[in-house]
Amino acid sequence: MIGITVLGSTGSIGVSTLDVIAQHPEQYRAVALTANRNVDRLFEQCISHHPEYAVMTDVAAAEQLQQKIQTAGMDIEVFAGVEGLEKVAALPQCDQVMAAIVGAAGLLPTLAAARAGKRVLLANKEALVMSGQLFMDAVREHGAELLPIDSEHNAIFQCMPERFNGLENGGVEQILLTGSGGPFRAVDPAELVNVTPDQACAHPNWVMGRKISVDSATMMNKGLELIEACWLFAAPPEKIQIVVHPQSIIHSMVEYVDGSVLAQMGSPDMRIPIAHSMAWPKRTSSGVKRLNLFDVARLDFERPDDARFPCLRLARAVAEQGGTAAAILNAANEIAVEAFLGEALGFMDISRVIEATLSDVSAQAASSLDIVLQADAAAREVAQQHIDRLTAK
Ligand code: NAD
Ligand code: MG
């Protein structure tokens, strides 16, 4: 029986993970479930999945959950705060950790899973974008396994040689990272000024949390994924080409020196990469509807439009720069997206805030976790100042 801790179990990826676990009760069980402050949802999940531990980051929410669990007479230990998250990421009875917290908040618990030598199922791309080499070193030093959940990186992983040992050794020419282009791929740029959060979150192919949905609309998601791919596959940014593919059927491709291009395809449903990573190197069913190529009928490809999506240019520059630049970009993006979702910032201002923050906060070598966390904090403060200035006008 494989024990799984699901960090961020109440989110979009968390719910899909619990769905796959529930399909294989003889093979997998949820050891611990965690959420930020959604007490009712986490309590419902406790009833249906019987974990040993439940964690709420918010202390008041943890107390409420504790009450409910006690009243229901359930035998579940409740923890609070980031320490609680780190504890359940490192439990001896946990073999795999689904890292599905959104944003920088996931960094410490995801790192704790790596340091405990777990199989880390990485959905929380922001954690890797921020900490880069430090995270990859922790994985190696503690004998952890890192399996990508992001559909593109999972596709690339599946298309890479079996014992991957660097692009060159594997005869890999380049990685083709696909993206749908989001809801505004073909919208007149003049109309983007007045876009609402609900419009930005209406993704054509995927149902996801609100933060990643906005990232998809600005294409910062593809920018973060470019940086994520550099770390996961030890690839310089120039070896990664972004390809817009509106149907989201091909999830990414690997091109070899002999001209072969391998692609992984499937319905746009995150249960595929989740089931793949849980069962790897074996395969298990995911509950996803079979891909019907006759219904798909056609696959289109386009070059990304950097003028329409400035976040792509910013992310590529940051990938080339290295150091804490990626943590600064990520923090500024989180603050700007939050302001946009709270209707305090215009859609087109998201990239402006990020660009201004990157020029104000200077990047350093990311030589320790403290330095990364300081860069994150400094960038949040500066980004907020830019937002205040932009919205005061
Ligand atoms: P979501 O918003 O639906 O869920 C986020 C989860 O994180 C929730 O369980 C929430 O309680 C928890 N959380 C939020 N803030 C927290 C905090 N401060 N402390 C602790 N927990 C906190 O997000 P999602 O769409 O499931 O995405 C999760 C991660 O997976 C993101 O990093 C995203 O980029 C990545 N991802 C998601 C998808 C997708 O299809 N949804 C695809 C690829 C990658
Ligand atoms: Mg993705």
CSV table of C-alpha atoms and ligand atoms in Angstrom, one decimal:
chain,number,residue,atom,x,y,z
A,1,MET,CA,0.0,0.0,0.0
A,2,ILE,CA,1.4,3.4,-1.1
A,3,GLY,CA,0.8,6.2,1.3
A,4,ILE,CA,0.3,9.7,-0.2
A,5,THR,CA,0.3,13.1,1.5
A,6,VAL,CA,-1.7,15.6,-0.6
A,7,LEU,CA,-0.6,19.1,0.0
A,8,GLY,CA,-3.4,21.4,-1.2
A,9,SER,CA,-6.0,18.7,-1.3
A,10,THR,CA,-8.9,21.1,-1.6
A,11,GLY,CA,-7.6,22.6,-4.8
A,12,SER,CA,-8.1,21.6,-8.4
A,13,ILE,CA,-5.1,19.3,-8.6
A,14,GLY,CA,-5.7,18.0,-5.0
A,15,VAL,CA,-9.3,16.9,-5.9
A,16,SER,CA,-8.1,15.2,-9.1
A,17,THR,CA,-5.4,13.4,-7.0
A,18,LEU,CA,-7.9,12.1,-4.5
A,19,ASP,CA,-10.1,11.0,-7.4
A,20,VAL,CA,-7.2,8.8,-8.7
A,21,ILE,CA,-6.4,7.5,-5.2
A,22,ALA,CA,-10.1,6.5,-4.7
A,23,GLN,CA,-10.0,4.5,-7.9
A,24,HIS,CA,-7.3,2.3,-6.5
A,25,PRO,CA,-8.1,1.7,-2.9
A,26,GLU,CA,-6.1,-1.5,-2.8
A,27,GLN,CA,-3.0,0.3,-3.9
A,28,TYR,CA,-3.0,3.9,-2.6
A,29,ARG,CA,-4.2,5.7,0.5
A,30,ALA,CA,-4.2,9.3,1.5
A,31,VAL,CA,-2.1,9.6,4.7
A,32,ALA,CA,-2.5,13.3,5.1
A,33,LEU,CA,-4.6,16.1,3.6
A,34,THR,CA,-3.9,19.8,3.8
A,35,ALA,CA,-5.6,23.1,2.9
A,36,ASN,CA,-5.2,26.8,3.6
A,37,ARG,CA,-8.5,27.7,5.3
A,38,ASN,CA,-11.4,25.8,3.6
A,39,VAL,CA,-12.6,23.9,6.7
A,40,ASP,CA,-15.8,22.5,5.2
A,41,ARG,CA,-14.1,21.1,2.2
A,42,LEU,CA,-11.2,19.5,4.1
A,43,PHE,CA,-13.7,18.0,6.6
A,44,GLU,CA,-15.7,16.5,3.8
A,45,GLN,CA,-12.5,15.0,2.3
A,46,CYS,CA,-11.6,13.6,5.8
A,47,ILE,CA,-14.9,11.8,5.8
A,48,SER,CA,-14.5,10.3,2.4
A,49,HIS,CA,-10.7,9.5,2.5
A,50,HIS,CA,-10.0,8.8,6.2
A,51,PRO,CA,-6.5,10.3,6.4
A,52,GLU,CA,-4.4,9.9,9.6
A,53,TYR,CA,-3.6,13.6,9.6
A,54,ALA,CA,-5.2,16.9,8.4
A,55,VAL,CA,-3.5,20.2,8.3
A,56,MET,CA,-4.9,23.7,7.9
A,57,THR,CA,-2.3,26.5,7.4
A,58,ASP,CA,-4.6,29.0,9.0
A,59,VAL,CA,-4.5,28.5,12.8
A,60,ALA,CA,-8.2,29.5,13.5
A,61,ALA,CA,-9.3,27.2,10.7
A,62,ALA,CA,-7.3,24.3,12.2
A,63,GLU,CA,-9.1,24.8,15.5
A,64,GLN,CA,-12.5,24.7,13.7
A,65,LEU,CA,-11.5,21.5,11.9
A,66,GLN,CA,-10.3,20.0,15.2
A,67,GLN,CA,-13.8,20.7,16.7
A,68,LYS,CA,-15.6,19.1,13.8
A,69,ILE,CA,-13.4,16.0,13.8
A,70,GLN,CA,-13.8,15.6,17.6
A,71,THR,CA,-17.6,16.0,17.4
A,72,ALA,CA,-17.7,13.4,14.6
A,73,GLY,CA,-15.6,11.0,16.7
A,74,MET,CA,-13.0,10.6,14.0
A,75,ASP,CA,-9.5,9.5,14.7
A,76,ILE,CA,-7.6,12.1,12.7
A,77,GLU,CA,-4.8,14.2,14.1
A,78,VAL,CA,-5.0,17.9,13.2
A,79,PHE,CA,-2.0,20.2,12.8
A,80,ALA,CA,-1.7,23.9,12.0
A,81,GLY,CA,0.6,26.2,10.1
A,82,VAL,CA,3.6,25.7,7.9
A,83,GLU,CA,5.3,23.4,10.5
A,84,GLY,CA,2.2,21.1,10.2
A,85,LEU,CA,2.6,21.0,6.4
A,86,GLU,CA,6.3,20.2,6.8
A,87,LYS,CA,5.6,17.5,9.3
A,88,VAL,CA,3.1,15.6,7.1
A,89,ALA,CA,5.3,16.0,4.1
A,90,ALA,CA,8.0,14.0,5.9
A,91,LEU,CA,5.9,11.2,7.7
A,92,PRO,CA,7.5,7.8,7.6
A,93,GLN,CA,4.3,6.2,6.4
A,94,CYS,CA,4.1,8.6,3.5
A,95,ASP,CA,5.8,7.4,0.3
A,96,GLN,CA,4.7,10.1,-2.1
A,97,VAL,CA,3.9,13.8,-1.6
A,98,MET,CA,1.6,15.5,-4.1
A,99,ALA,CA,2.9,19.1,-4.0
A,100,ALA,CA,-0.3,21.0,-5.1
A,101,ILE,CA,-0.3,24.1,-3.0
A,102,VAL,CA,-0.4,27.2,-5.2
A,103,GLY,CA,2.4,29.7,-5.2
A,104,ALA,CA,5.4,30.4,-3.0
A,105,ALA,CA,3.4,29.1,0.0
A,106,GLY,CA,4.2,25.6,-1.2
A,107,LEU,CA,8.0,26.0,-1.2
A,108,LEU,CA,8.8,24.9,2.4
A,109,PRO,CA,6.6,21.9,2.6
A,110,THR,CA,7.6,20.7,-0.9
A,111,LEU,CA,11.3,21.1,0.1
A,112,ALA,CA,10.6,19.2,3.3
A,113,ALA,CA,9.3,16.3,1.1
A,114,ALA,CA,12.4,16.4,-1.0
A,115,ARG,CA,14.6,16.5,2.1
A,116,ALA,CA,12.7,13.5,3.5
A,117,GLY,CA,13.6,11.5,0.4
A,118,LYS,CA,10.0,11.1,-0.8
A,119,ARG,CA,8.7,10.7,-4.3
A,120,VAL,CA,7.6,14.3,-5.0
A,121,LEU,CA,4.8,14.7,-7.4
A,122,LEU,CA,5.4,18.3,-8.4
A,123,ALA,CA,2.4,20.4,-9.5
A,124,ASN,CA,3.6,23.5,-7.5
A,125,LYS,CA,5.8,24.8,-10.2
A,126,GLU,CA,6.4,28.1,-8.3
A,127,ALA,CA,8.4,26.2,-5.6
A,128,LEU,CA,10.9,25.0,-8.2
A,129,VAL,CA,10.9,28.3,-10.1
A,130,MET,CA,11.9,30.1,-6.9
A,131,SER,CA,14.4,27.7,-5.5
A,132,GLY,CA,15.9,26.1,-8.7
A,133,GLN,CA,19.3,24.7,-8.0
A,134,LEU,CA,18.7,24.5,-4.2
A,135,PHE,CA,15.6,22.3,-4.8
A,136,MET,CA,17.3,20.1,-7.4
A,137,ASP,CA,20.3,19.6,-5.0
A,138,ALA,CA,17.9,18.7,-2.1
A,139,VAL,CA,16.3,16.0,-4.4
A,140,ARG,CA,19.7,14.6,-5.3
A,141,GLU,CA,21.3,14.7,-1.8
A,142,HIS,CA,18.3,13.1,-0.1
A,143,GLY,CA,17.6,10.5,-2.7
A,144,ALA,CA,14.1,11.9,-3.5
A,145,GLU,CA,12.4,11.2,-6.8
A,146,LEU,CA,11.0,14.2,-8.6
A,147,LEU,CA,8.1,13.5,-11.0
A,148,PRO,CA,6.5,16.4,-12.9
A,149,ILE,CA,2.7,16.8,-12.7
A,150,ASP,CA,2.5,19.9,-14.9
A,151,SER,CA,1.1,18.2,-18.0
A,152,GLU,CA,3.8,19.7,-20.3
A,153,HIS,CA,6.7,18.5,-18.1
A,154,ASN,CA,5.1,15.2,-17.6
A,155,ALA,CA,4.8,14.9,-21.4
A,156,ILE,CA,8.4,15.8,-21.8
A,157,PHE,CA,9.4,13.3,-19.1
A,158,GLN,CA,7.5,10.6,-21.0
A,159,CYS,CA,9.2,11.5,-24.3
A,160,MET,CA,12.7,11.6,-22.9
A,161,PRO,CA,15.1,8.6,-23.0
A,162,GLU,CA,14.4,6.2,-20.1
A,163,ARG,CA,17.5,6.8,-18.1
A,164,PHE,CA,17.7,10.5,-18.7
A,165,ASN,CA,21.2,11.9,-18.2
A,166,GLY,CA,21.3,15.3,-19.8
A,167,LEU,CA,20.1,16.5,-23.2
A,168,GLU,CA,23.4,15.8,-25.0
A,169,ASN,CA,23.8,12.3,-23.7
A,170,GLY,CA,20.3,11.5,-24.7
A,171,GLY,CA,20.7,12.9,-28.2
A,172,VAL,CA,18.0,15.5,-27.5
A,173,GLU,CA,18.2,18.5,-29.9
A,174,GLN,CA,15.5,20.6,-28.2
A,175,ILE,CA,12.3,20.6,-26.1
A,176,LEU,CA,9.1,21.8,-27.7
A,177,LEU,CA,7.0,23.2,-24.8
A,178,THR,CA,3.3,23.5,-26.0
A,179,GLY,CA,0.7,25.9,-24.6
A,180,SER,CA,-2.8,26.6,-25.6
A,181,GLY,CA,-2.3,30.4,-25.7
A,182,GLY,CA,-5.1,30.8,-23.1
A,183,PRO,CA,-8.5,32.6,-23.5
A,184,PHE,CA,-7.0,35.7,-25.2
A,185,ARG,CA,-4.8,34.1,-27.9
A,186,ALA,CA,-6.9,35.6,-30.7
A,187,VAL,CA,-8.6,38.5,-28.9
A,188,ASP,CA,-7.9,42.1,-30.2
A,189,PRO,CA,-5.1,43.4,-27.8
A,190,ALA,CA,-7.0,46.7,-27.5
A,191,GLU,CA,-9.8,44.8,-25.7
A,192,LEU,CA,-7.5,43.3,-23.1
A,193,VAL,CA,-7.4,46.5,-21.1
A,194,ASN,CA,-10.8,46.0,-19.7
A,195,VAL,CA,-10.7,42.2,-19.2
A,196,THR,CA,-12.4,41.0,-15.9
A,197,PRO,CA,-11.1,38.2,-13.6
A,198,ASP,CA,-13.9,35.9,-14.7
A,199,GLN,CA,-13.0,36.4,-18.4
A,200,ALA,CA,-9.4,35.7,-17.6
A,201,CYS,CA,-10.3,32.5,-15.7
A,202,ALA,CA,-12.4,31.1,-18.5
A,203,HIS,CA,-9.8,28.8,-20.0
A,204,PRO,CA,-10.8,27.2,-23.3
A,205,ASN,CA,-9.4,23.7,-22.4
A,206,TRP,CA,-8.6,23.3,-18.7
A,207,VAL,CA,-10.5,23.8,-15.4
A,208,MET,CA,-7.9,25.1,-12.9
A,209,GLY,CA,-7.5,27.3,-9.8
A,210,ARG,CA,-7.8,31.0,-10.3
A,211,LYS,CA,-4.2,32.0,-10.0
A,212,ILE,CA,-2.9,29.5,-12.7
A,213,SER,CA,-5.9,30.5,-14.8
A,214,VAL,CA,-4.8,34.1,-14.9
A,215,ASP,CA,-1.2,33.0,-15.5
A,216,SER,CA,-2.5,31.1,-18.5
A,217,ALA,CA,-4.3,34.2,-19.8
A,218,THR,CA,-1.1,36.3,-19.5
A,219,MET,CA,1.0,33.3,-20.6
A,220,MET,CA,3.1,33.8,-17.5
A,221,ASN,CA,2.2,30.2,-16.9
A,222,LYS,CA,4.2,29.2,-20.0
A,223,GLY,CA,7.0,31.5,-18.8
A,224,LEU,CA,7.1,29.8,-15.4
A,225,GLU,CA,7.0,26.4,-17.2
A,226,LEU,CA,10.0,27.4,-19.3
A,227,ILE,CA,12.0,28.0,-16.1
A,228,GLU,CA,10.6,24.8,-14.6
A,229,ALA,CA,11.7,22.8,-17.6
A,230,CYS,CA,15.2,24.3,-17.5
A,231,TRP,CA,15.6,22.8,-14.0
A,232,LEU,CA,13.8,19.5,-14.5
A,233,PHE,CA,15.7,18.6,-17.7
A,234,ALA,CA,19.0,20.5,-17.1
A,235,ALA,CA,18.3,22.5,-20.2
A,236,PRO,CA,19.5,25.9,-21.2
A,237,PRO,CA,16.6,28.2,-22.1
A,238,GLU,CA,17.6,28.4,-25.8
A,239,LYS,CA,17.0,24.6,-26.0
A,240,ILE,CA,13.3,25.1,-25.2
A,241,GLN,CA,11.0,26.4,-27.8
A,242,ILE,CA,7.4,27.5,-26.9
A,243,VAL,CA,4.8,26.3,-29.4
A,244,VAL,CA,1.2,27.5,-29.2
A,245,HIS,CA,-1.1,24.6,-29.8
A,246,PRO,CA,-4.7,25.7,-29.2
A,247,GLN,CA,-6.3,22.3,-28.9
A,248,SER,CA,-4.1,21.1,-25.9
A,249,ILE,CA,-4.0,17.5,-27.2
A,250,ILE,CA,-0.2,17.3,-27.6
A,251,HIS,CA,1.1,18.2,-24.1
A,252,SER,CA,4.7,18.8,-25.3
A,253,MET,CA,7.4,17.2,-27.5
A,254,VAL,CA,11.0,16.2,-27.5
A,255,GLU,CA,13.1,16.6,-30.7
A,256,TYR,CA,16.1,14.3,-31.2
A,257,VAL,CA,19.3,15.0,-33.2
A,258,ASP,CA,18.2,12.5,-35.9
A,259,GLY,CA,15.1,14.6,-36.6
A,260,SER,CA,12.6,12.4,-34.6
A,261,VAL,CA,10.0,14.3,-32.7
A,262,LEU,CA,8.2,12.4,-29.9
A,263,ALA,CA,5.0,13.8,-28.6
A,264,GLN,CA,2.7,12.8,-25.7
A,265,MET,CA,-1.0,13.2,-26.4
A,266,GLY,CA,-4.1,12.8,-24.3
A,267,SER,CA,-7.4,14.5,-23.3
A,268,PRO,CA,-6.7,17.7,-21.3
A,269,ASP,CA,-7.3,16.1,-17.9
A,270,MET,CA,-4.8,16.4,-15.1
A,271,ARG,CA,-5.6,12.9,-13.9
A,272,ILE,CA,-3.4,11.5,-16.7
A,273,PRO,CA,-0.1,13.0,-15.4
A,274,ILE,CA,-1.2,12.4,-11.8
A,275,ALA,CA,-1.8,8.7,-12.4
A,276,HIS,CA,1.3,8.4,-14.5
A,277,SER,CA,3.5,9.9,-11.7
A,278,MET,CA,1.9,7.8,-8.9
A,279,ALA,CA,2.4,4.6,-10.8
A,280,TRP,CA,5.7,5.3,-12.6
A,281,PRO,CA,7.5,3.3,-13.9
A,282,LYS,CA,4.3,1.2,-14.2
A,283,ARG,CA,1.0,2.4,-15.5
A,284,THR,CA,-2.4,2.6,-13.9
A,285,SER,CA,-5.9,3.7,-15.0
A,286,SER,CA,-6.8,7.3,-14.4
A,287,GLY,CA,-10.5,7.4,-15.1
A,288,VAL,CA,-10.0,9.8,-18.0
A,289,LYS,CA,-12.1,9.4,-21.2
A,290,ARG,CA,-10.2,7.9,-24.1
A,291,LEU,CA,-8.8,10.4,-26.6
A,292,ASN,CA,-10.9,10.2,-29.8
A,293,LEU,CA,-8.7,11.4,-32.7
A,294,PHE,CA,-11.7,11.6,-35.0
A,295,ASP,CA,-13.4,14.0,-32.7
A,296,VAL,CA,-10.2,16.0,-32.3
A,297,ALA,CA,-9.8,16.0,-36.2
A,298,ARG,CA,-7.0,18.6,-36.3
A,299,LEU,CA,-4.0,19.9,-34.5
A,300,ASP,CA,-2.8,23.5,-35.0
A,301,PHE,CA,0.5,25.2,-34.2
A,302,GLU,CA,1.5,28.8,-34.0
A,303,ARG,CA,4.5,30.9,-32.9
A,304,PRO,CA,3.9,32.7,-29.6
A,305,ASP,CA,3.2,36.4,-29.9
A,306,ASP,CA,5.7,38.1,-27.5
A,307,ALA,CA,4.2,41.5,-28.2
A,308,ARG,CA,0.8,40.4,-27.0
A,309,PHE,CA,2.2,38.4,-24.1
A,310,PRO,CA,5.2,40.4,-22.6
A,311,CYS,CA,5.4,37.9,-19.7
A,312,LEU,CA,7.0,35.4,-22.1
A,313,ARG,CA,9.8,37.8,-22.8
A,314,LEU,CA,10.3,38.6,-19.1
A,315,ALA,CA,10.4,34.9,-18.1
A,316,ARG,CA,12.9,34.0,-20.8
A,317,ALA,CA,15.2,36.9,-19.7
A,318,VAL,CA,14.9,35.7,-16.1
A,319,ALA,CA,15.7,32.1,-17.2
A,320,GLU,CA,18.8,33.4,-18.9
A,321,GLN,CA,19.8,35.6,-16.0
A,322,GLY,CA,19.5,32.9,-13.2
A,323,GLY,CA,20.1,33.5,-9.5
A,324,THR,CA,17.2,35.1,-7.5
A,325,ALA,CA,15.7,36.7,-10.7
A,326,ALA,CA,13.1,33.9,-11.0
A,327,ALA,CA,12.1,34.3,-7.3
A,328,ILE,CA,11.6,38.0,-7.9
A,329,LEU,CA,9.6,37.4,-11.1
A,330,ASN,CA,7.4,34.8,-9.4
A,331,ALA,CA,6.7,37.0,-6.3
A,332,ALA,CA,5.9,40.1,-8.4
A,333,ASN,CA,3.6,37.9,-10.5
A,334,GLU,CA,1.8,36.5,-7.4
A,335,ILE,CA,1.2,40.0,-6.0
A,336,ALA,CA,0.0,41.4,-9.4
A,337,VAL,CA,-2.3,38.5,-10.1
A,338,GLU,CA,-3.8,38.7,-6.6
A,339,ALA,CA,-4.4,42.5,-7.2
A,340,PHE,CA,-6.0,41.7,-10.6
A,341,LEU,CA,-8.3,39.0,-9.1
A,342,GLY,CA,-9.3,41.5,-6.4
A,343,GLU,CA,-10.1,44.0,-9.2
A,344,ALA,CA,-7.5,46.4,-8.0
A,345,LEU,CA,-5.3,46.1,-11.1
A,346,GLY,CA,-5.9,46.0,-14.8
A,347,PHE,CA,-5.0,42.9,-16.8
A,348,MET,CA,-2.4,44.8,-18.9
A,349,ASP,CA,-0.8,46.1,-15.8
A,350,ILE,CA,0.2,42.7,-14.5
A,351,SER,CA,3.3,42.5,-16.8
A,352,ARG,CA,4.1,46.2,-16.1
A,353,VAL,CA,4.3,45.5,-12.4
A,354,ILE,CA,6.5,42.5,-12.9
A,355,GLU,CA,8.8,44.3,-15.3
A,356,ALA,CA,9.1,47.3,-12.9
A,357,THR,CA,9.8,45.0,-9.9
A,358,LEU,CA,12.5,43.1,-11.9
A,359,SER,CA,14.3,46.4,-12.6
A,360,ASP,CA,14.0,47.7,-9.0
A,361,VAL,CA,15.0,44.5,-7.1
A,362,SER,CA,18.4,43.3,-8.1
A,363,ALA,CA,19.0,39.6,-8.5
A,364,GLN,CA,21.8,37.8,-6.6
A,365,ALA,CA,23.3,34.3,-6.7
A,366,ALA,CA,20.6,32.0,-5.1
A,367,SER,CA,23.1,30.5,-2.8
A,368,SER,CA,20.8,29.8,0.2
A,369,LEU,CA,17.2,29.4,1.0
A,370,ASP,CA,17.3,32.6,3.1
A,371,ILE,CA,18.5,34.6,0.2
A,372,VAL,CA,15.7,33.2,-2.0
A,373,LEU,CA,13.1,34.0,0.7
A,374,GLN,CA,14.5,37.5,1.1
A,375,ALA,CA,14.3,38.1,-2.6
A,376,ASP,CA,10.7,36.9,-2.6
A,377,ALA,CA,9.8,39.2,0.3
A,378,ALA,CA,11.6,42.3,-1.2
A,379,ALA,CA,9.9,41.7,-4.6
A,380,ARG,CA,6.4,41.4,-2.9
A,381,GLU,CA,6.9,44.8,-1.2
A,382,VAL,CA,8.2,46.5,-4.3
A,383,ALA,CA,5.5,45.0,-6.5
A,384,GLN,CA,2.8,46.3,-4.0
A,385,GLN,CA,4.3,49.8,-4.2
A,386,HIS,CA,4.1,49.7,-8.0
A,387,ILE,CA,0.5,48.6,-7.8
A,388,ASP,CA,-0.4,51.3,-5.3
A,389,ARG,CA,1.2,53.9,-7.6
A,390,LEU,CA,-0.6,52.6,-10.7
A,391,THR,CA,-4.0,52.5,-9.0
A,392,ALA,CA,-3.6,55.9,-7.3
A,393,LYS,CA,-3.7,57.6,-10.7
B,1,NAD,P1,-6.1,25.8,-6.4
B,1,NAD,O1,-6.2,27.3,-6.2
B,1,NAD,O2,-7.3,25.1,-7.0
B,1,NAD,O3,-5.7,25.0,-5.1
B,1,NAD,C1,-4.7,25.5,-4.3
B,1,NAD,C2,-4.5,24.6,-3.0
B,1,NAD,O4,-3.5,25.2,-2.2
B,1,NAD,C3,-5.8,24.6,-2.1
B,1,NAD,O5,-5.9,23.4,-1.5
B,1,NAD,C4,-5.5,25.7,-1.1
B,1,NAD,O6,-6.1,25.4,0.2
B,1,NAD,C5,-4.0,25.5,-0.9
B,1,NAD,N1,-3.3,26.8,-0.5
B,1,NAD,C6,-3.5,28.0,-1.0
B,1,NAD,N2,-2.8,28.9,-0.4
B,1,NAD,C7,-2.2,28.3,0.6
B,1,NAD,C8,-1.3,28.7,1.6
B,1,NAD,N3,-0.9,30.0,1.8
B,1,NAD,N4,-0.8,27.7,2.5
B,1,NAD,C9,-1.2,26.4,2.3
B,1,NAD,N5,-2.0,26.0,1.4
B,1,NAD,C10,-2.5,26.9,0.5
B,1,NAD,O7,-4.8,25.6,-7.4
B,1,NAD,P2,-4.5,24.5,-8.4
B,1,NAD,O8,-5.1,24.9,-9.8
B,1,NAD,O9,-4.9,23.1,-7.9
B,1,NAD,O10,-2.9,24.6,-8.6
B,1,NAD,C11,-2.1,24.1,-7.6
B,1,NAD,C12,-0.7,24.1,-8.2
B,1,NAD,O11,-0.6,23.2,-9.3
B,1,NAD,C13,-0.2,25.5,-8.7
B,1,NAD,O12,1.1,25.6,-8.4
B,1,NAD,C14,-0.4,25.3,-10.2
B,1,NAD,O13,0.5,26.2,-10.9
B,1,NAD,C15,-0.1,23.9,-10.4
B,1,NAD,N6,-0.8,23.3,-11.6
B,1,NAD,C16,-2.1,23.2,-11.7
B,1,NAD,C17,-2.7,22.7,-12.8
B,1,NAD,C18,-4.2,22.6,-12.9
B,1,NAD,O14,-4.8,22.0,-13.8
B,1,NAD,N7,-5.0,23.1,-11.9
B,1,NAD,C19,-1.9,22.2,-13.9
B,1,NAD,C20,-0.6,22.3,-13.8
B,1,NAD,C21,0.0,22.8,-12.6
B,2,MG,MG,1.1,23.2,-17.5
